[in-house]
Coordinates of C-alpha atoms and ligand atoms in Angstrom, one line a residue:
X1316 CA 11.8 -34.2 -39.1
X1317 CA 14.3 -33.6 -41.9
X1318 CA 16.2 -30.5 -42.9
X1319 CA 18.2 -29.5 -46.0
X1320 CA 21.8 -28.6 -45.7
X1321 CA 23.0 -26.3 -48.5
X1322 CA 26.5 -25.1 -49.2
X1323 CA 26.7 -21.6 -50.7
X1324 CA 27.5 -19.8 -52.8
X1325 CA 26.5 -22.4 -55.4
X1326 CA 27.1 -22.3 -59.2
X1327 CA 24.4 -23.9 -61.2
X1328 CA 24.5 -25.4 -64.7
X1329 CA 22.5 -27.8 -66.8
X1330 CA 18.9 -28.7 -67.3
X1331 CA 16.1 -29.7 -65.1
X1332 CA 13.0 -31.7 -66.1
X1333 CA 9.8 -30.2 -64.8
X1334 CA 7.2 -32.3 -63.0
X1335 CA 3.5 -32.4 -63.7
X1336 CA 1.6 -29.6 -62.0
X1337 CA 0.5 -30.3 -58.4
X1338 CA -2.4 -27.8 -58.7
X1339 CA -3.6 -29.4 -61.9
X1340 CA -3.3 -32.9 -60.7
X1341 CA -5.4 -32.3 -57.5
X1342 CA -8.6 -31.3 -59.3
X1343 CA -8.0 -34.0 -61.8
X1344 CA -7.9 -36.5 -58.9
X1345 CA -11.2 -35.0 -57.8
X1346 CA -12.5 -35.5 -61.3
X1347 CA -12.1 -39.2 -60.9
X1348 CA -15.1 -39.2 -58.6
X1349 CA -17.4 -38.4 -61.5
X1350 CA -15.7 -40.9 -63.8
X1351 CA -17.2 -44.2 -64.9
X1352 CA -14.7 -47.0 -64.9
X1353 CA -11.0 -46.7 -64.8
X1354 CA -9.4 -43.2 -64.7
X1355 CA -5.8 -42.8 -65.6
X1356 CA -3.5 -39.9 -64.9
X1357 CA 0.1 -39.7 -66.2
X1358 CA 2.8 -37.1 -65.5
X1359 CA 1.4 -37.2 -62.0
X1360 CA 3.9 -35.3 -59.7
X1361 CA 5.3 -37.6 -57.1
X1362 CA 4.7 -35.3 -54.1
X1363 CA 3.1 -35.6 -50.7
X1364 CA -0.1 -33.7 -51.6
X1365 CA -0.9 -36.2 -54.3
X1366 CA -0.3 -39.1 -52.0
X1367 CA -2.6 -37.4 -49.4
X1368 CA -5.4 -36.9 -52.0
X1369 CA -5.1 -40.6 -53.1
X1370 CA -5.3 -41.6 -49.5
X1371 CA -8.5 -39.5 -49.2
X1372 CA -10.0 -41.2 -52.3
X1373 CA -9.0 -44.5 -50.7
X1374 CA -10.8 -43.6 -47.5
X1375 CA -13.9 -42.8 -49.5
X1376 CA -13.7 -46.3 -50.8
X1377 CA -12.1 -45.8 -54.2
X1378 CA -9.3 -48.2 -55.3
X1379 CA -6.1 -47.1 -57.1
X1380 CA -3.1 -48.6 -58.5
X1381 CA 0.1 -46.5 -58.5
X1382 CA 1.5 -48.0 -61.7
X1383 CA 4.7 -46.0 -61.4
X1384 CA 5.9 -43.0 -59.5
X1385 CA 4.2 -40.7 -62.0
X1386 CA 1.1 -42.7 -63.0
X1387 CA -2.0 -43.8 -61.3
X1388 CA -5.1 -45.7 -62.3
X1389 CA -8.1 -45.0 -60.1
X1390 CA -11.5 -46.7 -59.9
X1391 CA -14.1 -44.8 -58.0
X1392 CA -17.1 -47.1 -58.6
X1393 CA -16.5 -48.6 -55.2
X1394 CA -16.9 -45.3 -53.3
X1395 CA -19.0 -46.1 -50.2
X1396 CA -18.3 -43.1 -48.0
X1397 CA -19.0 -39.5 -48.7
X1398 CA -17.1 -38.0 -45.8
X1399 CA -13.7 -36.2 -45.9
X1400 CA -12.6 -36.2 -42.3
X1401 CA -10.8 -33.5 -40.4
X1402 CA -7.6 -35.7 -40.1
X1403 CA -7.0 -35.5 -43.8
X1404 CA -8.5 -32.1 -44.6
X1405 CA -6.3 -30.4 -42.0
X1406 CA -3.2 -31.8 -43.7
X1407 CA -4.3 -30.6 -47.1
X1408 CA -6.8 -27.8 -47.9
X1409 CA -7.2 -29.0 -51.4
X1410 CA -9.3 -31.9 -50.0
X1411 CA -12.2 -29.4 -50.4
X1412 CA -12.1 -30.3 -54.0
X1413 CA -14.1 -33.5 -53.3
X1414 CA -17.1 -31.4 -52.2
X1415 CA -18.5 -30.6 -55.6
X1416 CA -18.0 -34.0 -57.3
X1417 CA -19.2 -36.1 -54.3
X1418 CA -22.3 -34.0 -53.9
X1419 CA -23.0 -34.1 -57.7
X1420 CA -22.6 -37.9 -57.8
X1421 CA -24.2 -39.0 -54.5
X1422 CA -26.5 -36.1 -53.6
X1423 CA -24.8 -36.0 -50.2
X1424 CA -21.4 -35.4 -48.7
X1425 CA -19.6 -34.1 -45.6
X1426 CA -16.3 -32.3 -45.8
X1427 CA -14.4 -31.0 -42.8
X1428 CA -13.9 -27.2 -42.8
X1429 CA -10.3 -26.6 -43.7
X1430 CA -9.7 -23.7 -41.3
X1431 CA -7.1 -21.1 -41.7
X1432 CA -3.5 -21.7 -42.8
X1433 CA -0.1 -20.2 -42.8
X1434 CA -0.9 -17.8 -45.7
X1435 CA -4.2 -16.5 -44.5
X1436 CA -7.8 -17.2 -43.4
X1437 CA -8.7 -18.8 -46.7
X1438 CA -12.5 -19.1 -46.4
X1439 CA -14.5 -21.4 -48.6
X1440 CA -17.7 -19.3 -48.6
X1441 CA -17.6 -19.0 -52.4
X1442 CA -17.5 -22.8 -52.9
X1443 CA -20.5 -23.1 -50.7
X1444 CA -22.4 -20.3 -52.4
X1445 CA -21.9 -21.8 -55.8
X1446 CA -23.2 -25.2 -54.7
X1447 CA -26.2 -23.6 -52.9
X1448 CA -27.1 -21.8 -56.1
X1449 CA -27.2 -25.3 -57.8
X1450 CA -29.8 -26.4 -55.3
X1451 CA -27.7 -27.8 -52.5
X1452 CA -28.8 -27.5 -48.9
X1453 CA -25.6 -26.8 -46.9
X1454 CA -25.2 -26.5 -43.2
X1455 CA -22.1 -26.3 -41.1
X1456 CA -22.2 -28.6 -38.1
X1457 CA -19.5 -29.6 -35.7
X1458 CA -16.8 -28.3 -38.0
X1459 CA -18.1 -30.1 -41.0
X1460 CA -19.8 -28.9 -44.2
X1461 CA -22.9 -31.1 -44.7
X1462 CA -24.2 -30.8 -48.2
X1463 CA -27.4 -32.4 -49.5
X1464 CA -29.0 -32.3 -52.9
X1465 CA -31.4 -35.3 -52.8
X1466 CA -32.7 -34.8 -56.3
X1467 CA -29.3 -33.8 -57.8
X1468 CA -27.8 -30.5 -58.6
X1469 CA -29.4 -28.1 -61.1
X1470 CA -27.8 -25.7 -63.4
X1471 CA -27.7 -22.1 -62.2
X1472 CA -26.2 -18.7 -63.0
X1473 CA -23.3 -18.1 -60.6
X1474 CA -21.1 -15.0 -60.3
X1475 CA -18.1 -15.4 -58.1
X1476 CA -17.6 -12.3 -55.9
X1477 CA -13.9 -12.9 -56.0
X1478 CA -11.8 -15.1 -58.3
X1479 CA -11.1 -18.4 -56.7
X1480 CA -9.1 -21.3 -58.2
X1481 CA -10.4 -24.3 -56.2
X1482 CA -13.8 -22.6 -55.9
X1483 CA -14.1 -22.4 -59.7
X1484 CA -13.0 -26.0 -59.9
X1485 CA -15.5 -27.2 -57.4
X1486 CA -18.3 -25.4 -59.3
X1487 CA -17.1 -26.8 -62.7
X1488 CA -17.0 -30.3 -61.3
X1489 CA -20.5 -30.0 -59.9
X1490 CA -21.9 -28.4 -63.0
X1491 CA -20.6 -31.2 -65.2
X1492 CA -22.9 -33.6 -63.6
X1493 CA -25.8 -31.3 -62.8
X1494 CA -29.2 -31.2 -64.6
X1495 CA -29.3 -28.3 -67.2
X1496 CA -27.0 -25.5 -67.9
X1497 CA -24.7 -23.6 -65.5
X1498 CA -23.3 -20.2 -66.3
X1499 CA -20.2 -19.3 -64.3
X1500 CA -19.0 -15.7 -64.3
X1501 CA -15.7 -14.3 -62.9
X1502 CA -14.2 -17.8 -63.1
X1503 CA -10.4 -18.4 -62.5
X1504 CA -8.5 -18.7 -65.8
X1505 CA -5.4 -20.5 -64.4
X1506 CA -4.0 -23.2 -66.8
X1507 CA -5.0 -25.8 -64.1
X1508 CA -8.6 -24.7 -64.3
X1509 CA -8.4 -24.8 -68.1
X1510 CA -7.1 -28.3 -68.1
X1511 CA -10.0 -29.5 -66.0
X1512 CA -12.4 -27.9 -68.4
X1513 CA -10.6 -29.4 -71.4
X1514 CA -10.7 -32.9 -70.0
X1515 CA -14.4 -32.6 -69.3
X1516 CA -15.0 -31.4 -72.9
X1517 CA -13.0 -34.4 -74.2
X1518 CA -15.3 -36.6 -72.1
X1519 CA -18.3 -35.1 -73.9
X1520 CA -19.4 -32.4 -71.6
X1521 CA -20.5 -29.3 -73.5
X1522 CA -18.4 -26.4 -72.2
X1523 CA -18.3 -23.0 -73.8
X1524 CA -15.8 -20.3 -72.9
X1525 CA -12.9 -22.5 -71.8
X1526 CA -9.9 -20.2 -70.8
X1527 CA -12.2 -17.2 -70.3
X1528 CA -13.8 -15.9 -67.2
X1529 CA -17.3 -16.9 -68.4
X1530 CA -18.2 -20.6 -68.7
X1531 CA -21.4 -22.3 -69.9
X1532 CA -21.5 -25.9 -68.9
X1533 CA -24.3 -28.3 -69.9
X1534 CA -24.4 -31.0 -67.3
X1535 CA -24.7 -34.8 -67.9
X1536 CA -27.8 -35.1 -65.6
X1537 CA -26.0 -37.4 -63.2
X1538 CA -24.5 -39.6 -65.8
X1539 CA -20.9 -40.5 -65.0
X1540 CA -18.3 -39.6 -67.5
X1541 CA -15.8 -41.6 -69.4
X1542 CA -12.2 -40.4 -69.7
X1543 CA -9.3 -41.4 -71.9
X1544 CA -5.9 -41.3 -70.0
X1545 CA -5.0 -37.8 -69.0
X1546 CA -1.5 -36.3 -69.0
X1547 CA -1.2 -33.6 -66.3
X1548 CA 0.1 -30.3 -67.6
X1549 CA 3.6 -29.2 -66.5
X1550 CA 4.1 -27.4 -63.2
X1551 CA 4.6 -23.7 -64.1
X1552 CA 5.5 -22.9 -60.4
X1553 CA 8.2 -25.6 -60.2
X1554 CA 9.6 -24.3 -63.5
X1555 CA 9.5 -20.7 -62.2
X1556 CA 11.2 -21.7 -59.0
X1557 CA 14.2 -23.3 -60.8
X1558 CA 14.5 -20.3 -63.1
X1559 CA 14.8 -18.2 -60.0
X1560 CA 17.6 -20.5 -58.8
X1561 CA 19.5 -19.9 -62.0
X1562 CA 18.7 -16.2 -61.7
X1563 CA 19.9 -15.7 -58.2
X1564 CA 23.3 -17.3 -58.9
X1565 CA 23.3 -15.6 -62.3
X1566 CA 24.1 -18.9 -64.1
X1567 CA 22.8 -20.4 -67.3
X1568 CA 20.2 -23.2 -66.7
X1569 CA 17.3 -24.7 -68.7
X1570 CA 13.9 -25.9 -67.6
X1571 CA 12.4 -28.6 -69.8
X1572 CA 9.1 -30.3 -70.4
X1573 CA 7.2 -27.1 -69.7
X1574 CA 4.5 -25.2 -71.4
X1575 CA 6.3 -21.8 -71.7
X1576 CA 3.2 -19.8 -72.5
X1577 CA 2.0 -20.6 -68.9
X1578 CA 5.0 -18.7 -67.6
X1579 CA 4.6 -15.4 -69.4
X1580 CA 4.4 -13.2 -66.3
X1581 CA 7.5 -14.9 -64.9
X1582 CA 9.4 -14.6 -68.1
X1583 CA 8.5 -10.9 -68.4
X1584 CA 9.7 -10.2 -64.8
X1585 CA 13.0 -12.0 -65.4
X1586 CA 13.5 -10.0 -68.6
X1587 CA 12.7 -6.8 -66.7
X1588 CA 15.5 -7.7 -64.2
X1589 CA 18.0 -8.1 -67.0
X1590 CA 18.0 -11.7 -68.0
X1591 CA 17.9 -12.9 -71.6
X1592 CA 15.8 -16.0 -72.0
X1593 CA 15.6 -18.4 -74.9
X1594 CA 12.0 -19.5 -75.0
X1595 CA 10.7 -22.5 -76.9
X1596 CA 7.3 -24.0 -76.5
X1597 CA 8.5 -26.7 -74.1
X1598 CA 11.7 -25.3 -72.7
X1599 CA 13.3 -22.1 -71.4
X1600 CA 17.0 -21.3 -71.1
X1601 CA 18.0 -18.5 -68.8
X1602 CA 21.2 -16.7 -69.8
X1603 CA 23.4 -14.7 -67.5
X1604 CA 22.5 -11.1 -66.9
X1605 CA 25.1 -8.3 -67.0
X1606 CA 23.5 -6.6 -64.0
X1607 CA 20.4 -7.4 -62.0
X1608 CA 18.0 -4.4 -62.0
X1609 CA 15.5 -3.9 -59.2
X1610 CA 11.8 -4.5 -60.0
X1611 CA 8.3 -4.1 -58.7
X1612 CA 5.6 -6.7 -58.8
X1613 CA 2.1 -7.1 -57.6
X1614 CA 0.5 -10.6 -57.4
X1615 CA -2.8 -11.3 -59.2
X1616 CA -4.9 -13.9 -60.7
X1617 CA -3.7 -15.6 -64.0
X1618 CA -2.4 -14.2 -66.3
X1619 CA -1.0 -11.7 -63.8
X1620 CA 2.0 -12.5 -61.7
X1621 CA 1.3 -15.7 -59.6
X1622 CA 1.2 -15.4 -55.8
X1623 CA 2.9 -18.8 -55.8
X1624 CA 6.0 -17.2 -57.2
X1625 CA 6.1 -14.1 -55.0
X1626 CA 8.4 -15.5 -52.3
X1627 CA 10.9 -16.8 -54.8
X1628 CA 11.2 -13.4 -56.5
X1629 CA 11.7 -11.8 -53.1
X1630 CA 14.7 -14.0 -52.6
X1631 CA 15.9 -13.0 -56.0
X1632 CA 15.3 -9.3 -55.2
X1633 CA 18.0 -9.4 -52.5
X1634 CA 20.6 -9.7 -55.4
X1635 CA 19.2 -6.9 -57.5
X1636 CA 21.0 -3.5 -57.4
X1637 CA 18.5 -1.1 -55.8
X1638 CA 15.2 -1.3 -54.1
X1639 CA 12.5 -3.7 -55.3
X1640 CA 8.9 -3.7 -54.3
X1641 CA 6.6 -6.7 -53.9
X1642 CA 3.0 -6.4 -53.1
X1643 CA 0.9 -9.5 -52.2
X1644 CA -2.7 -9.0 -53.2
X1645 CA -4.3 -12.4 -53.0
X1646 CA -3.5 -13.6 -49.5
X1647 CA -3.4 -11.5 -46.3
X1648 CA -0.5 -13.3 -44.6
X1649 CA 1.8 -14.4 -47.3
X1650 CA 5.0 -12.5 -46.3
X1651 CA 6.1 -15.0 -43.6
X1652 CA 9.3 -15.7 -45.5
X1653 CA 10.5 -12.1 -44.8
X1654 CA 11.7 -12.7 -41.3
X1655 CA 13.5 -15.9 -42.4
X1656 CA 15.1 -14.1 -45.4
X1657 CA 16.2 -11.4 -42.9
X1658 CA 17.9 -14.2 -40.9
X1659 CA 20.0 -14.8 -44.0
X1660 CA 21.0 -11.1 -43.9
X1661 CA 18.4 -9.8 -46.4
X1662 CA 17.5 -6.1 -46.1
X1663 CA 13.7 -6.1 -46.2
X1664 CA 11.0 -3.8 -44.7
X1665 CA 7.3 -4.4 -44.9
X1666 CA 4.3 -2.2 -44.7
X1667 CA 1.0 -4.0 -44.8
X1668 CA 1.2 -6.5 -47.6
X1669 CA 4.1 -4.7 -49.4
X1670 CA 7.7 -5.6 -48.9
X1671 CA 10.6 -3.3 -50.0
X1672 CA 13.8 -5.3 -50.6
X1673 CA 17.0 -3.3 -50.7
X1674 CA 19.8 -5.0 -52.7
X1675 CA 22.3 -6.1 -53.3
X1676 CA 22.8 -7.8 -49.9
X1677 CA 25.5 -10.3 -49.2
X1678 CA 23.6 -13.2 -47.8
X1679 CA 25.1 -15.3 -45.1
X1680 CA 24.1 -19.0 -44.4
X1681 CA 22.4 -19.9 -41.2
X1682 CA 19.4 -21.9 -39.9
X1683 CA 16.0 -20.9 -41.3
X1684 CA 12.6 -22.4 -41.1
X1685 CA 10.1 -23.1 -43.8
X1686 CA 6.6 -21.9 -43.1
X1687 CA 4.7 -22.9 -46.2
X1688 CA 5.4 -24.5 -49.5
X1689 CA 6.5 -21.6 -51.6
X1690 CA 8.1 -19.7 -48.7
X1691 CA 10.3 -22.8 -48.3
X1692 CA 11.4 -22.7 -51.9
X1693 CA 12.4 -19.0 -51.4
X1694 CA 14.7 -20.0 -48.6
X1695 CA 16.4 -22.6 -50.8
X1696 CA 16.9 -20.0 -53.5
X1697 CA 18.4 -17.6 -51.0
X1698 CA 20.6 -20.3 -49.5
X1699 CA 22.1 -20.9 -52.9
X1700 CA 23.8 -17.5 -52.9
X1701 CA 24.4 -17.2 -49.2
X1702 CA 28.0 -17.6 -48.0
X1703 CA 28.6 -20.7 -46.0
X1704 CA 26.2 -23.4 -44.9
X1705 CA 22.4 -22.9 -44.6
X1706 CA 20.1 -25.4 -43.0
X1707 CA 16.4 -25.1 -44.0
X1708 CA 14.2 -26.8 -41.4
X1709 CA 10.7 -28.1 -41.7
X1710 CA 11.1 -29.2 -45.2
X1711 CA 8.0 -31.4 -45.1
X1712 CA 6.4 -28.2 -46.7
X1713 CA 8.7 -28.7 -49.7
X1714 CA 7.8 -32.4 -50.0
X1715 CA 4.2 -31.3 -50.5
X1716 CA 5.0 -29.8 -53.9
X1717 CA 8.5 -30.3 -55.2
X1718 CA 9.4 -33.7 -56.6
X1719 CA 12.9 -35.2 -56.0
X1720 CA 14.2 -31.7 -55.0
X1721 CA 17.6 -32.8 -53.7
X1722 CA 18.2 -35.0 -56.7
X1723 CA 17.3 -32.1 -59.1
X1724 CA 19.4 -29.6 -57.2
X1725 CA 22.4 -31.9 -57.3
X1726 CA 21.9 -32.4 -61.0
X1727 CA 22.3 -28.6 -61.3
X1728 CA 25.5 -28.8 -59.3
X1729 CA 24.3 -27.7 -55.9
X1730 CA 26.0 -29.2 -52.8
X1731 CA 23.0 -30.2 -50.8
X1732 CA 21.9 -33.0 -48.5
X1733 CA 18.8 -34.1 -46.6
X1734 CA 19.6 -34.6 -42.9
X1735 CA 17.7 -35.8 -39.9
X1736 CA 17.1 -33.2 -37.1
Ligands
EPU1313 N1 -11.4 -16.8 -51.2 C1 -12.5 -16.4 -50.5 N2 -13.6 -17.3 -50.4 C2 -13.6 -18.5 -51.0 C3 -12.4 -18.9 -51.7 C4 -11.3 -18.0 -51.8 O1 -12.6 -15.3 -50.0 O2 -14.6 -19.3 -50.9 C5 -10.3 -15.9 -51.3 C6 -9.0 -16.5 -50.6 O3 -9.0 -16.3 -49.2 C7 -7.9 -15.7 -51.3 C8 -8.5 -15.6 -52.7 O4 -9.9 -15.8 -52.6 O5 -7.8 -14.5 -50.7 C9 -7.9 -16.6 -53.7 O6 -7.9 -17.9 -53.2 P1 -8.2 -19.2 -54.1 O7 -9.5 -19.8 -53.7 O8 -8.0 -18.9 -55.5 O9 -7.0 -20.1 -53.6 P2 -7.1 -21.7 -53.5 O10 -8.0 -22.2 -54.6 O11 -7.4 -22.1 -52.1 C10 -5.2 -22.2 -55.2 C11 -3.9 -22.9 -55.1 C12 -2.9 -22.1 -54.3 C13 -2.7 -20.7 -54.9 C14 -4.0 -20.1 -55.0 C15 -4.0 -18.7 -55.8 C16 -4.5 -25.2 -55.4 C17 -4.7 -26.6 -54.8 N3 -4.1 -24.2 -54.6 O12 -5.6 -22.1 -53.8 O13 -1.6 -22.8 -54.4 O14 -1.8 -20.0 -54.1 O15 -5.0 -20.9 -55.8 O16 -3.4 -18.9 -57.0 O17 -4.8 -25.0 -56.6 C18 0.4 -23.6 -53.5 O18 0.5 -24.4 -54.5 O19 1.4 -23.5 -52.8 C19 -0.8 -22.9 -53.3 C20 -1.0 -22.3 -52.1

């Protein structure tokens, strides 16, 4: 296992080019299952979760050609298996995204139940409910979801009890190939969901309401779809993570190749803290703040403040002058980074899913352990300002979602190295 060694306090400067969005690329890889012929993705992030999803497609029988680090051409006509096994699903929950498209195309599939994870129980009942409404017969046997729809899926009216990103994506993917019209209510509006809908619309699927919480999708009645090459949208969470790095050291840095309107909630929060940002359509420059004011935030579904940025802002709160409050609303166990930040000398108390962070603390480098992807990036952010050396262990979590992290950090002037345990 590798760990990251970071020397603090760091001073950052320069620009960082942002990768394609992991959470947009994953449903787009699932989209390849309902494609006829070759399916090309560019601006594909070169991260472990993408490699895992490609491996899963390979296990189903698809072939793919990784043309370059950030480009893949997939051919799913050779799919012969409809089973996503436990071995792969347990390493990546997003494997559940094959459920809708496999069922829609083959009328049958099996997907291992993902189980809980470090940030909460994360059930998939809403994915199942949506597919059942479209006529699937679903049973859970021996840890597997077995879904059958012998005569294909049929359009239905579906209201999600709770907003779910991958649940919405599964339903959209299934509805695209179903017979008749599907109405989806209380759908997730995340930019990653929007891109999935836009690509389906470009392929000829009639979708009304893209970007809203109500979608009307007219299915292709089982006909596979043809797609022109798709460029994955920029990763708003990677961009936000780097902005937090510049913010915690209070240095001027720029993030490039982004879609800035996807970062509105993050920009607003940084401005509330005291930063001035120069925002263009595809780049943001964060300028130094005179003083960092405390803030409060509550996570929510897009366009509210993203849960995937909560941990990074908690690291930043340690350097604000006063008490900040952070409430996690989406996941029941997503404050695991608190105890690790405390190891770096942060002053944080929690009550339920709310953390109170008292600043400004002088952080001191030590050994810390990553628990999930975004918690890990919070530890990197804190380590940048901590005095002395920090060693962030279990960085395989970071490899799942941050492309060329060490290289990008070095490019910004951070003294960092990847070491073997
Ligand atoms: N939920 C249910 N039942 C379901 C589905 C979800 O109760 O059937 C609940 C969840 O337990 C949670 C809430 O609904 O409390 C929202 O979960 P959601 O389904 O939206 O999460 P997800 O689709 O599993 C995606 C991202 C996560 C991100 C969340 C929230 C992907 C591949 N993953 O997960 O990203 O945190 O949406 O925005 O898109 C990450 O990138 O680090 C990451 C965890």
